[in-house]
PDB file of C-alpha atoms in Angstrom:
ATOM      1  CA  UNK A  11      91.719  94.389 109.140  1.00 82.00           C
ATOM      2  CA  UNK A  12      89.150  91.927 108.275  1.00 86.00           C
ATOM      3  CA  UNK A  13      89.438  89.860 105.087  1.00 84.00           C
ATOM      4  CA  UNK A  14      85.962  91.059 104.160  1.00 87.00           C
ATOM      5  CA  UNK A  15      86.780  94.611 104.467  1.00 91.00           C
ATOM      6  CA  UNK A  16      90.137  93.636 102.182  1.00 91.00           C
ATOM      7  CA  UNK A  17      87.829  92.186  99.510  1.00 90.00           C
ATOM      8  CA  UNK A  18      85.780  95.524  99.691  1.00 94.00           C
ATOM      9  CA  UNK A  19      89.132  97.366  99.132  1.00 95.00           C
ATOM     10  CA  UNK A  20      90.197  95.375  96.528  1.00 93.00           C
ATOM     11  CA  UNK A  21      86.871  95.457  94.534  1.00 93.00           C
ATOM     12  CA  UNK A  22      86.375  99.099  94.735  1.00 95.00           C
ATOM     13  CA  UNK A  23      90.046  99.478  93.372  1.00 94.00           C
ATOM     14  CA  UNK A  24      89.284  97.001  90.552  1.00 92.00           C
ATOM     15  CA  UNK A  25      86.011  99.134  89.761  1.00 93.00           C
ATOM     16  CA  UNK A  26      87.834 102.265  89.418  1.00 91.00           C
ATOM     17  CA  UNK A  27      87.619 103.681  92.838  1.00 93.00           C
ATOM     18  CA  UNK A  28      91.076 105.444  92.978  1.00 92.00           C
ATOM     19  CA  UNK A  29      89.870 107.791  90.220  1.00 89.00           C
ATOM     20  CA  UNK A  30      85.962 108.052  90.669  1.00 91.00           C
ATOM     21  CA  UNK A  31      82.847 107.124  92.474  1.00 94.00           C
ATOM     22  CA  UNK A  32      81.939 103.647  92.787  1.00 94.00           C
ATOM     23  CA  UNK A  33      77.880 102.860  93.260  1.00 92.00           C
ATOM     24  CA  UNK A  34      76.898 100.442  95.805  1.00 90.00           C
ATOM     25  CA  UNK A  35      75.187  98.753  93.084  1.00 90.00           C
ATOM     26  CA  UNK A  36      78.619  97.976  91.372  1.00 91.00           C
ATOM     27  CA  UNK A  37      79.963  96.527  94.286  1.00 93.00           C
ATOM     28  CA  UNK A  38      76.952  94.300  95.316  1.00 91.00           C
ATOM     29  CA  UNK A  39      77.077  92.950  91.412  1.00 88.00           C
ATOM     30  CA  UNK A  40      80.860  92.277  91.746  1.00 89.00           C
ATOM     31  CA  UNK A  41      80.682  90.744  95.101  1.00 88.00           C
ATOM     32  CA  UNK A  42      77.587  88.950  94.531  1.00 85.00           C
ATOM     33  CA  UNK A  43      76.109  90.159  97.938  1.00 87.00           C
ATOM     34  CA  UNK A  44      72.946  92.189  98.946  1.00 85.00           C
ATOM     35  CA  UNK A  45      72.994  95.920  98.636  1.00 81.00           C
ATOM     36  CA  UNK A  46      72.266  96.470 102.119  1.00 81.00           C
ATOM     37  CA  UNK A  47      75.490  94.564 103.269  1.00 85.00           C
ATOM     38  CA  UNK A  48      77.392  96.979 101.012  1.00 91.00           C
ATOM     39  CA  UNK A  49      75.903  99.792 102.885  1.00 89.00           C
ATOM     40  CA  UNK A  50      76.974  98.836 106.341  1.00 90.00           C
ATOM     41  CA  UNK A  51      80.880  98.087 105.138  1.00 93.00           C
ATOM     42  CA  UNK A  52      80.984 101.143 103.165  1.00 92.00           C
ATOM     43  CA  UNK A  53      80.184 102.907 106.555  1.00 93.00           C
ATOM     44  CA  UNK A  54      82.913 101.153 108.307  1.00 94.00           C
ATOM     45  CA  UNK A  55      85.581 101.768 105.690  1.00 96.00           C
ATOM     46  CA  UNK A  56      84.802 105.552 105.886  1.00 96.00           C
ATOM     47  CA  UNK A  57      85.167 105.597 109.789  1.00 95.00           C
ATOM     48  CA  UNK A  58      88.342 104.209 109.367  1.00 96.00           C
ATOM     49  CA  UNK A  59      89.586 106.578 106.846  1.00 97.00           C
ATOM     50  CA  UNK A  60      89.831 103.984 103.862  1.00 97.00           C
ATOM     51  CA  UNK A  61      87.086 105.474 101.721  1.00 97.00           C
ATOM     52  CA  UNK A  62      84.988 108.557 101.282  1.00 96.00           C
ATOM     53  CA  UNK A  63      81.160 108.313 100.384  1.00 93.00           C
ATOM     54  CA  UNK A  64      79.121 110.972  98.585  1.00 89.00           C
ATOM     55  CA  UNK A  65      75.275 110.085  98.950  1.00 86.00           C
ATOM     56  CA  UNK A  66      73.670 109.259  95.615  1.00 84.00           C
ATOM     57  CA  UNK A  67      77.090 109.707  93.865  1.00 88.00           C
ATOM     58  CA  UNK A  68      79.037 106.677  95.379  1.00 93.00           C
ATOM     59  CA  UNK A  69      82.411 105.646  97.034  1.00 96.00           C
ATOM     60  CA  UNK A  70      86.284 105.984  96.309  1.00 96.00           C
ATOM     61  CA  UNK A  71      89.412 105.265  98.079  1.00 97.00           C
ATOM     62  CA  UNK A  72      91.322 107.729 100.202  1.00 97.00           C
ATOM     63  CA  UNK A  73      95.018 107.865  99.902  1.00 95.00           C
ATOM     64  CA  UNK A  74      95.449 105.672 102.942  1.00 96.00           C
ATOM     65  CA  UNK A  75      92.719 103.155 101.172  1.00 96.00           C
ATOM     66  CA  UNK A  76      94.488 103.380  97.843  1.00 95.00           C
ATOM     67  CA  UNK A  77      97.763 102.470  99.433  1.00 94.00           C
ATOM     68  CA  UNK A  78      96.398  99.660 101.344  1.00 94.00           C
ATOM     69  CA  UNK A  79      94.322  98.479  98.205  1.00 95.00           C
ATOM     70  CA  UNK A  80      97.350  98.602  96.200  1.00 95.00           C
ATOM     71  CA  UNK A  81      99.321  96.619  98.714  1.00 94.00           C
ATOM     72  CA  UNK A  82      96.964  93.837  98.548  1.00 94.00           C
ATOM     73  CA  UNK A  83      96.152  93.743  94.562  1.00 94.00           C
ATOM     74  CA  UNK A  84     100.155  93.435  94.226  1.00 96.00           C
ATOM     75  CA  UNK A  85     100.300  90.299  96.215  1.00 96.00           C
ATOM     76  CA  UNK A  86      97.311  88.676  95.012  1.00 95.00           C
ATOM     77  CA  UNK A  87      98.128  89.469  91.377  1.00 96.00           C
ATOM     78  CA  UNK A  88     101.577  88.397  91.362  1.00 97.00           C
ATOM     79  CA  UNK A  89     100.691  85.210  93.328  1.00 97.00           C
ATOM     80  CA  UNK A  90      98.058  84.592  90.422  1.00 96.00           C
ATOM     81  CA  UNK A  91     100.521  85.140  88.110  1.00 96.00           C
ATOM     82  CA  UNK A  92     102.884  82.592  89.430  1.00 97.00           C
ATOM     83  CA  UNK A  93     100.089  79.759  89.761  1.00 97.00           C
ATOM     84  CA  UNK A  94      99.166  80.086  86.281  1.00 95.00           C
ATOM     85  CA  UNK A  95     102.440  80.725  84.607  1.00 96.00           C
ATOM     86  CA  UNK A  96     104.651  78.152  86.923  1.00 96.00           C
ATOM     87  CA  UNK A  97     101.999  75.691  88.341  1.00 96.00           C
ATOM     88  CA  UNK A  98      99.576  75.597  85.470  1.00 95.00           C
ATOM     89  CA  UNK A  99      96.586  76.563  87.121  1.00 94.00           C
ATOM     90  CA  UNK A 100      93.372  77.046  85.266  1.00 90.00           C
ATOM     91  CA  UNK A 101      92.440  80.700  85.500  1.00 89.00           C
ATOM     92  CA  UNK A 102      89.171  79.960  87.407  1.00 87.00           C
ATOM     93  CA  UNK A 103      91.062  78.320  90.068  1.00 89.00           C
ATOM     94  CA  UNK A 104      93.685  80.773  91.124  1.00 91.00           C
ATOM     95  CA  UNK A 105      91.809  83.227  93.138  1.00 87.00           C
ATOM     96  CA  UNK A 106      90.984  81.236  96.000  1.00 87.00           C
ATOM     97  CA  UNK A 107      94.552  80.038  96.231  1.00 92.00           C
ATOM     98  CA  UNK A 108      95.901  83.619  96.110  1.00 93.00           C
ATOM     99  CA  UNK A 109      93.547  84.858  98.465  1.00 89.00           C
ATOM    100  CA  UNK A 110      95.309  82.691 101.137  1.00 90.00           C
ATOM    101  CA  UNK A 111      98.638  83.223 100.017  1.00 93.00           C
ATOM    102  CA  UNK A 112      98.605  87.119  99.941  1.00 91.00           C
ATOM    103  CA  UNK A 113      97.609  87.357 103.944  1.00 86.00           C
ATOM    104  CA  UNK A 114     100.962  85.305 104.460  1.00 89.00           C
ATOM    105  CA  UNK A 115     103.211  86.981 102.169  1.00 94.00           C
ATOM    106  CA  UNK A 116     105.949  89.602 103.206  1.00 95.00           C
ATOM    107  CA  UNK A 117     107.144  92.332 101.273  1.00 94.00           C
ATOM    108  CA  UNK A 118     110.612  90.647 100.729  1.00 96.00           C
ATOM    109  CA  UNK A 119     108.807  87.515  99.450  1.00 97.00           C
ATOM    110  CA  UNK A 120     106.487  89.483  97.034  1.00 97.00           C
ATOM    111  CA  UNK A 121     109.396  91.198  95.473  1.00 96.00           C
ATOM    112  CA  UNK A 122     111.493  88.050  95.065  1.00 97.00           C
ATOM    113  CA  UNK A 123     108.521  86.306  93.323  1.00 97.00           C
ATOM    114  CA  UNK A 124     108.096  89.602  90.942  1.00 97.00           C
ATOM    115  CA  UNK A 125     111.639  89.347  89.997  1.00 97.00           C
ATOM    116  CA  UNK A 126     111.461  85.568  89.569  1.00 97.00           C
ATOM    117  CA  UNK A 127     108.524  86.169  87.298  1.00 97.00           C
ATOM    118  CA  UNK A 128     110.242  88.713  85.087  1.00 96.00           C
ATOM    119  CA  UNK A 129     108.305  91.712  86.566  1.00 96.00           C
ATOM    120  CA  UNK A 130     104.891  90.997  85.181  1.00 96.00           C
ATOM    121  CA  UNK A 131     102.842  93.972  84.470  1.00 95.00           C
ATOM    122  CA  UNK A 132      99.282  92.314  84.395  1.00 95.00           C
ATOM    123  CA  UNK A 133      97.961  89.116  86.200  1.00 94.00           C
ATOM    124  CA  UNK A 134      96.306  86.564  84.273  1.00 93.00           C
ATOM    125  CA  UNK A 135      92.679  87.869  84.200  1.00 92.00           C
ATOM    126  CA  UNK A 136      93.940  91.240  82.803  1.00 94.00           C
ATOM    127  CA  UNK A 137      94.444  93.421  85.719  1.00 93.00           C
ATOM    128  CA  UNK A 138      97.542  95.606  86.136  1.00 94.00           C
ATOM    129  CA  UNK A 139      99.987  94.787  88.783  1.00 96.00           C
ATOM    130  CA  UNK A 140     101.611  97.372  90.967  1.00 94.00           C
ATOM    131  CA  UNK A 141     105.336  97.656  91.110  1.00 93.00           C
ATOM    132  CA  UNK A 142     107.145  98.018  94.606  1.00 89.00           C
ATOM    133  CA  UNK A 143     107.296 101.576  94.034  1.00 89.00           C
ATOM    134  CA  UNK A 144     103.406 101.760  93.648  1.00 87.00           C
ATOM    135  CA  UNK A 145     103.502 102.483  89.708  1.00 90.00           C
ATOM    136  CA  UNK A 146     101.171 100.607  87.352  1.00 91.00           C
ATOM    137  CA  UNK A 147      99.109 101.289  84.122  1.00 87.00           C
ATOM    138  CA  UNK A 148      95.727 102.279  84.873  1.00 84.00           C
ATOM    139  CA  UNK A 149      93.097  99.680  84.121  1.00 85.00           C
ATOM    140  CA  UNK A 150      90.261 100.340  81.660  1.00 84.00           C
ATOM    141  CA  UNK A 151      86.997 101.001  83.830  1.00 89.00           C
ATOM    142  CA  UNK A 152      84.497 100.919  80.896  1.00 93.00           C
ATOM    143  CA  UNK A 153      82.728  97.451  81.215  1.00 95.00           C
ATOM    144  CA  UNK A 154      80.667  95.559  78.640  1.00 97.00           C
ATOM    145  CA  UNK A 155      77.538  96.420  79.763  1.00 96.00           C
ATOM    146  CA  UNK A 156      78.129 100.301  79.518  1.00 94.00           C
ATOM    147  CA  UNK A 157      79.518  99.786  75.935  1.00 97.00           C
ATOM    148  CA  UNK A 158      77.380 101.004  73.020  1.00 97.00           C
ATOM    149  CA  UNK A 159      75.480  98.537  70.483  1.00 97.00           C
ATOM    150  CA  UNK A 160      77.926  98.750  67.394  1.00 97.00           C
ATOM    151  CA  UNK A 161      81.098  99.371  69.152  1.00 97.00           C
ATOM    152  CA  UNK A 162      84.218  97.197  68.359  1.00 97.00           C
ATOM    153  CA  UNK A 163      86.463  96.684  71.459  1.00 98.00           C
ATOM    154  CA  UNK A 164      89.209  94.365  72.965  1.00 97.00           C
ATOM    155  CA  UNK A 165      88.292  92.608  75.931  1.00 97.00           C
ATOM    156  CA  UNK A 166      90.897  93.798  78.564  1.00 96.00           C
ATOM    157  CA  UNK A 167      90.321  92.359  82.062  1.00 95.00           C
ATOM    158  CA  UNK A 168      87.771  90.610  83.832  1.00 94.00           C
ATOM    159  CA  UNK A 169      86.978  91.214  87.702  1.00 91.00           C
ATOM    160  CA  UNK A 170      88.932  88.524  90.031  1.00 87.00           C
ATOM    161  CA  UNK A 171      85.870  86.271  90.897  1.00 86.00           C
ATOM    162  CA  UNK A 172      85.719  82.726  90.761  1.00 85.00           C
ATOM    163  CA  UNK A 173      82.293  81.988  89.638  1.00 89.00           C
ATOM    164  CA  UNK A 174      82.445  84.785  87.047  1.00 92.00           C
ATOM    165  CA  UNK A 175      85.984  83.177  85.858  1.00 91.00           C
ATOM    166  CA  UNK A 176      84.087  79.816  85.607  1.00 91.00           C
ATOM    167  CA  UNK A 177      81.269  81.286  83.669  1.00 95.00           C
ATOM    168  CA  UNK A 178      83.681  83.098  81.213  1.00 95.00           C
ATOM    169  CA  UNK A 179      85.710  79.772  80.713  1.00 91.00           C
ATOM    170  CA  UNK A 180      82.292  78.147  79.961  1.00 93.00           C
ATOM    171  CA  UNK A 181      81.346  80.725  77.202  1.00 95.00           C
ATOM    172  CA  UNK A 182      84.971  80.787  76.011  1.00 93.00           C
ATOM    173  CA  UNK A 183      85.556  84.529  76.426  1.00 96.00           C
ATOM    174  CA  UNK A 184      89.029  85.529  76.697  1.00 93.00           C
ATOM    175  CA  UNK A 185      91.215  88.412  77.442  1.00 94.00           C
ATOM    176  CA  UNK A 186      92.661  89.846  74.018  1.00 95.00           C
ATOM    177  CA  UNK A 187      89.491  89.212  71.932  1.00 97.00           C
ATOM    178  CA  UNK A 188      88.293  91.685  69.507  1.00 98.00           C
ATOM    179  CA  UNK A 189      84.601  91.879  69.463  1.00 98.00           C
ATOM    180  CA  UNK A 190      81.642  93.902  68.260  1.00 98.00           C
ATOM    181  CA  UNK A 191      78.806  94.548  70.618  1.00 98.00           C
ATOM    182  CA  UNK A 192      75.667  93.304  68.764  1.00 98.00           C
ATOM    183  CA  UNK A 193      72.847  94.254  71.305  1.00 97.00           C
ATOM    184  CA  UNK A 194      71.709  94.749  74.839  1.00 97.00           C
ATOM    185  CA  UNK A 195      68.750  92.676  75.789  1.00 97.00           C
ATOM    186  CA  UNK A 196      66.192  94.644  77.860  1.00 94.00           C
ATOM    187  CA  UNK A 197      65.268  94.210  81.557  1.00 93.00           C
ATOM    188  CA  UNK A 198      68.683  93.042  82.571  1.00 92.00           C
ATOM    189  CA  UNK A 199      69.015  90.598  79.625  1.00 96.00           C
ATOM    190  CA  UNK A 200      72.328  89.679  78.262  1.00 97.00           C
ATOM    191  CA  UNK A 201      74.712  91.476  75.967  1.00 98.00           C
ATOM    192  CA  UNK A 202      75.312  89.484  72.654  1.00 98.00           C
ATOM    193  CA  UNK A 203      78.764  90.127  71.330  1.00 98.00           C
ATOM    194  CA  UNK A 204      80.171  88.772  68.047  1.00 98.00           C
ATOM    195  CA  UNK A 205      83.938  87.582  68.176  1.00 97.00           C
ATOM    196  CA  UNK A 206      85.470  89.262  64.940  1.00 96.00           C
ATOM    197  CA  UNK A 207      88.145  86.417  64.348  1.00 95.00           C
ATOM    198  CA  UNK A 208      85.340  83.739  64.247  1.00 95.00           C
ATOM    199  CA  UNK A 209      81.907  85.569  63.699  1.00 96.00           C
ATOM    200  CA  UNK A 210      80.699  83.698  66.652  1.00 96.00           C
ATOM    201  CA  UNK A 211      77.993  85.129  68.660  1.00 97.00           C
ATOM    202  CA  UNK A 212      77.911  85.047  72.380  1.00 97.00           C
ATOM    203  CA  UNK A 213      75.277  86.115  74.946  1.00 97.00           C
ATOM    204  CA  UNK A 214      77.317  87.589  78.121  1.00 98.00           C
ATOM    205  CA  UNK A 215      74.754  87.653  81.162  1.00 97.00           C
ATOM    206  CA  UNK A 216      73.934  90.945  82.660  1.00 95.00           C
ATOM    207  CA  UNK A 217      75.822  90.592  85.891  1.00 93.00           C
ATOM    208  CA  UNK A 218      78.878  89.338  83.910  1.00 95.00           C
ATOM    209  CA  UNK A 219      78.794  92.097  81.446  1.00 96.00           C
ATOM    210  CA  UNK A 220      79.160  94.427  84.520  1.00 94.00           C
ATOM    211  CA  UNK A 221      82.360  92.577  85.505  1.00 94.00           C
ATOM    212  CA  UNK A 222      84.063  92.329  81.828  1.00 97.00           C
ATOM    213  CA  UNK A 223      86.019  95.696  81.053  1.00 96.00           C
ATOM    214  CA  UNK A 224      86.906  96.566  77.577  1.00 97.00           C
ATOM    215  CA  UNK A 225      88.948  98.961  75.655  1.00 94.00           C
TER     216      UNK A 225
END
């Protein structure tokens, strides 16, 4: 399987495609690619029995696709945890390294890494890590963009994207922060939030707000 197909499986997994339909627009926003490219790749995943597509509803993973995605996500996120926890990598820098490492990691090695790290349940950007038996706590799939004005929520996780993580680092948005959603600007403008601990108001871009998940 090509790295691009694997990226699609992982992003559909991250967006909730194990339980619900994910739109082409969501995938395009998260991967920062054209919607036409998504349509073409979705067709290939469907042909290979990894995904199901319902016109005007979206795409979800088949049982085969879920198993494949869980294996990829497990290796990727355990490596991210190792890089941040043991090698002091900054969060925006771990994705590229983990992308390389996951493809050369055997099941024996990932199990040993997991034990060495104390069996972590979540990676540094908040995503759940499936254990060796495929068990994990389901992530939140409620995006900041879809959260109503006035809501008080906790930042739970970020999509695993280098540019996104760099941007969130620059605006100092962090996992675990409790925030109030102040307003959604019209015409794909930013979502303004207020950090409850400090009172600071932060405008989060339209694209980023679709890749930040809250609970």
